[in-house]
CSV table of C-alpha atoms in Angstrom, one decimal:
chain,number,residue,atom,x,y,z
A,139,MET,CA,196.1,171.5,128.4
A,140,GLY,CA,193.1,168.8,128.6
A,141,THR,CA,189.6,167.7,126.4
A,142,VAL,CA,186.6,169.6,126.5
A,143,THR,CA,182.7,167.7,125.6
A,144,LEU,CA,181.3,169.8,122.2
A,145,GLY,CA,178.5,169.1,120.6
A,146,VAL,CA,176.4,171.0,117.5
A,147,SER,CA,173.2,171.0,116.9
A,148,ILE,CA,170.2,173.2,114.9
A,149,ALA,CA,168.3,175.2,117.8
A,150,VAL,CA,164.6,175.0,117.8
A,151,PRO,CA,163.0,178.4,117.2
A,152,GLU,CA,160.4,180.2,119.4
A,153,PRO,CA,158.0,179.3,120.7
A,154,TYR,CA,158.1,175.9,119.5
A,155,GLY,CA,161.9,175.3,121.4
A,156,SER,CA,160.8,176.4,125.3
A,157,PHE,CA,157.0,174.6,124.6
A,158,LEU,CA,158.9,171.3,123.9
A,159,GLN,CA,161.2,172.2,126.7
A,160,GLU,CA,158.8,172.6,129.4
A,161,ARG,CA,157.1,169.6,128.4
A,162,ARG,CA,160.1,167.8,128.3
A,163,ALA,CA,160.4,168.7,132.1
A,164,GLY,CA,157.1,167.9,132.4
A,165,PHE,CA,157.5,164.6,131.8
A,166,GLY,CA,159.9,164.4,134.8
A,167,ASP,CA,163.8,164.4,132.1
A,168,PRO,CA,165.9,166.0,134.2
A,169,ALA,CA,168.4,167.3,131.0
A,170,ALA,CA,165.1,169.1,130.2
A,171,HIS,CA,166.8,172.4,131.2
A,172,GLY,CA,170.6,171.6,130.3
A,173,ILE,CA,170.4,172.6,126.6
A,174,PRO,CA,167.8,174.4,124.5
A,175,THR,CA,165.6,172.1,122.5
A,176,HIS,CA,167.3,171.0,119.5
A,177,VAL,CA,168.4,169.0,116.3
A,178,THR,CA,171.5,166.9,116.9
A,179,LEU,CA,174.5,167.3,114.1
A,180,LEU,CA,177.6,166.6,116.3
A,181,PRO,CA,176.8,164.0,119.1
A,182,PRO,CA,178.7,165.1,122.5
A,183,THR,CA,182.2,164.4,121.4
A,184,GLU,CA,185.7,164.7,123.2
A,185,VAL,CA,188.3,167.1,121.8
A,186,ASP,CA,191.4,168.3,123.2
A,187,VAL,CA,191.5,172.2,123.7
A,188,SER,CA,194.2,172.9,121.4
A,189,ALA,CA,191.7,171.5,118.4
A,190,LEU,CA,189.1,174.0,119.3
A,191,PRO,CA,190.2,176.6,116.9
A,192,ALA,CA,190.6,174.3,113.9
A,193,VAL,CA,187.2,172.8,115.0
A,194,GLU,CA,185.8,176.2,114.4
A,195,ASP,CA,187.2,176.7,111.4
A,196,HIS,CA,185.9,173.6,110.4
A,197,LEU,CA,182.5,175.0,110.9
A,198,ALA,CA,182.5,178.1,109.8
A,199,ARG,CA,183.9,176.5,106.5
A,200,VAL,CA,180.4,174.0,106.3
A,201,ALA,CA,178.3,176.4,107.2
A,202,ALA,CA,179.6,178.8,104.6
A,203,GLU,CA,179.0,176.1,101.8
A,204,GLY,CA,175.0,176.0,103.8
A,205,ARG,CA,171.9,177.2,102.1
A,206,PRO,CA,168.5,178.1,104.1
A,207,PHE,CA,166.2,175.1,104.4
A,208,PRO,CA,162.8,174.5,105.6
A,209,MET,CA,162.0,172.3,108.7
A,210,ARG,CA,158.7,170.8,109.5
A,211,LEU,CA,157.9,168.7,112.5
A,212,GLU,CA,155.0,166.4,113.2
A,213,GLY,CA,154.0,163.9,115.6
A,214,THR,CA,156.0,161.6,117.4
A,215,GLY,CA,158.4,158.3,117.2
A,216,THR,CA,160.6,155.8,120.0
A,217,PHE,CA,163.9,154.4,119.3
A,218,ARG,CA,162.6,151.8,122.4
A,219,PRO,CA,163.9,149.1,122.9
A,220,LEU,CA,167.0,150.3,121.4
A,221,SER,CA,167.4,153.0,123.0
A,222,PRO,CA,165.5,154.9,125.8
A,223,VAL,CA,164.0,158.1,123.7
A,224,VAL,CA,160.3,159.4,122.3
A,225,PHE,CA,161.2,162.5,119.9
A,226,VAL,CA,159.1,164.1,117.7
A,227,ARG,CA,159.6,163.5,114.2
A,228,ILE,CA,160.8,165.7,111.5
A,229,VAL,CA,158.9,165.3,108.9
A,230,GLU,CA,160.6,168.3,106.2
A,231,GLY,CA,164.7,168.6,106.7
A,232,ALA,CA,165.6,165.6,107.7
A,233,GLU,CA,168.1,165.2,104.4
A,234,GLU,CA,169.3,168.4,104.7
A,235,CYS,CA,170.4,167.3,108.2
A,236,ALA,CA,171.7,164.0,107.0
A,237,VAL,CA,173.9,166.3,104.6
A,238,LEU,CA,175.3,169.0,107.2
A,239,GLN,CA,175.8,166.1,110.1
A,240,GLU,CA,178.0,164.1,107.0
A,241,ARG,CA,180.2,167.3,106.1
A,242,ILE,CA,180.9,168.4,109.9
A,243,ARG,CA,181.7,164.5,110.9
A,244,ALA,CA,184.1,164.4,107.6
A,245,GLU,CA,187.4,162.0,107.9
A,246,SER,CA,189.3,164.2,106.8
A,247,GLY,CA,188.4,166.9,109.5
A,248,PRO,CA,188.9,167.8,112.8
A,249,CYS,CA,185.2,166.7,114.0
A,250,ALA,CA,186.0,162.9,112.9
A,251,ARG,CA,184.0,160.1,114.3
A,252,GLU,CA,181.8,157.1,114.2
A,253,LEU,CA,178.3,157.0,115.5
A,254,GLN,CA,176.8,154.8,118.3
A,255,PHE,CA,173.2,154.1,115.6
A,256,PRO,CA,172.5,155.2,112.4
A,257,TYR,CA,172.3,158.8,112.4
A,258,HIS,CA,168.4,160.2,112.3
A,259,PRO,CA,167.8,163.7,112.9
A,260,HIS,CA,164.6,164.3,115.3
A,261,VAL,CA,164.0,166.2,118.5
A,262,THR,CA,163.7,164.7,121.4
A,263,VAL,CA,161.0,165.3,124.0
A,264,ALA,CA,161.8,162.2,126.7
A,265,HIS,CA,164.9,160.2,127.3
A,266,GLY,CA,166.2,157.1,130.1
A,267,ILE,CA,162.7,158.3,132.1
A,268,ASP,CA,160.3,155.5,133.4
A,269,GLU,CA,158.4,154.0,130.9
A,270,GLU,CA,155.0,155.2,131.7
A,271,ALA,CA,156.3,158.9,131.4
A,272,MET,CA,158.2,158.2,128.5
A,273,ASP,CA,154.6,156.4,127.1
A,274,ARG,CA,152.7,159.9,127.7
A,275,ALA,CA,155.1,161.8,125.9
A,276,PHE,CA,154.5,159.7,123.1
A,277,VAL,CA,150.6,160.2,123.5
A,278,GLU,CA,150.5,163.7,124.2
A,279,LEU,CA,152.9,164.8,121.3
A,280,LYS,CA,151.7,162.7,118.6
A,281,GLU,CA,149.3,166.1,117.5
A,282,TYR,CA,152.3,168.3,117.1
A,283,GLU,CA,153.5,170.4,114.7
A,284,ALA,CA,155.7,172.8,113.8
A,285,ALA,CA,157.4,174.6,111.1
A,286,TRP,CA,160.1,177.5,110.0
A,287,THR,CA,163.2,177.7,107.9
A,288,ILE,CA,166.8,176.7,109.1
A,289,THR,CA,168.9,179.5,108.5
A,290,GLY,CA,172.7,177.8,110.4
A,291,PHE,CA,173.6,176.0,113.3
A,292,ALA,CA,175.5,176.4,116.8
A,293,LEU,CA,178.6,174.8,118.6
A,294,TYR,CA,177.8,173.9,122.1
A,295,GLU,CA,180.5,172.6,125.4
A,296,GLN,CA,179.1,170.9,128.5
A,297,GLY,CA,180.1,172.1,131.2
A,298,ALA,CA,181.2,170.7,134.6
A,299,ASP,CA,177.4,170.4,135.9
A,300,GLY,CA,176.4,168.8,132.7
A,301,VAL,CA,174.9,172.2,131.2
A,302,TRP,CA,175.2,172.9,127.0
A,303,GLN,CA,176.4,176.5,126.9
A,304,LEU,CA,176.6,178.4,123.3
A,305,ASP,CA,180.0,178.6,122.5
A,306,ARG,CA,179.4,180.1,119.1
A,307,GLU,CA,176.6,180.3,115.9
A,308,TYR,CA,177.3,179.6,112.3
A,309,PRO,CA,174.5,181.5,110.2
A,310,PHE,CA,174.5,179.8,106.5
A,311,GLY,CA,176.7,181.8,103.8
A,312,ALA,CA,177.9,183.8,106.1
A,313,ASP,CA,180.8,184.5,103.8
A,314,GLU,CA,178.7,186.1,102.0
A,315,GLN,CA,176.6,188.1,104.6
A,316,PRO,CA,179.6,190.2,105.9
A,317,GLY,CA,177.9,191.9,109.5
A,318,GLY,CA,175.2,190.9,108.4
A,319,ALA,CA,174.0,187.1,109.7
A,320,GLN,CA,171.3,187.0,112.4
A,321,PRO,CA,171.6,185.0,115.2
A,322,VAL,CA,170.7,181.3,114.7
A,323,VAL,CA,170.0,180.5,118.3
A,324,PRO,CA,166.8,181.3,119.6
A,325,ARG,CA,167.5,182.8,123.1
A,326,GLN,CA,165.0,179.8,124.8
A,327,ALA,CA,164.5,182.0,128.7
A,328,ALA,CA,163.8,178.6,130.6
A,329,LEU,CA,167.9,177.1,129.4
A,330,SER,CA,169.4,179.0,132.9
A,331,ARG,CA,166.9,177.2,135.0
A,332,PRO,CA,167.8,174.6,137.5
A,333,ALA,CA,168.0,170.5,136.2
A,334,ALA,CA,163.8,169.7,136.9
A,335,PRO,CA,164.1,166.8,139.7
A,336,SER,CA,163.1,163.5,137.8
A,337,HIS,CA,159.8,161.5,138.8
């Protein structure tokens, strides 16, 4: 049946999501319009198509046990020289993200996997572009701030074109709110645009 590449993340809501997405594109990052601005919970993971129902059931159980929590972004950070990434820092909500990703990657579940680096929740604003553009991203967003309440996460599937498409949303505590759960992924209009050219 083949395999698919999946990812699980928390989308950054509007107006923050589109703003950071446009800034990322402006720094010359071609990945800017490939996925909504987000916090990763499960990095790109290849699974058999036959495992998709088990993955979805597992994520639904994790979400049902989750509860909304505050998220606050402030300033920038970088993983350089270890990894060519500049990001907006999470100063509130990081611990809750860490717990969530542990539950999603549980060894007993269908999303079990090792991470290349220790988990460090963040919002990427530049990745794998030239050093001058990375420096500019680090400086120009160092005063950036945003805050909102996290109400769930979502599953994405990577297409053949490299663009991540929303597969399913998982609101927290959904088993307690039949039919009443709100969408958890902001509809960032820019997502459908072609990838920005790299500079």
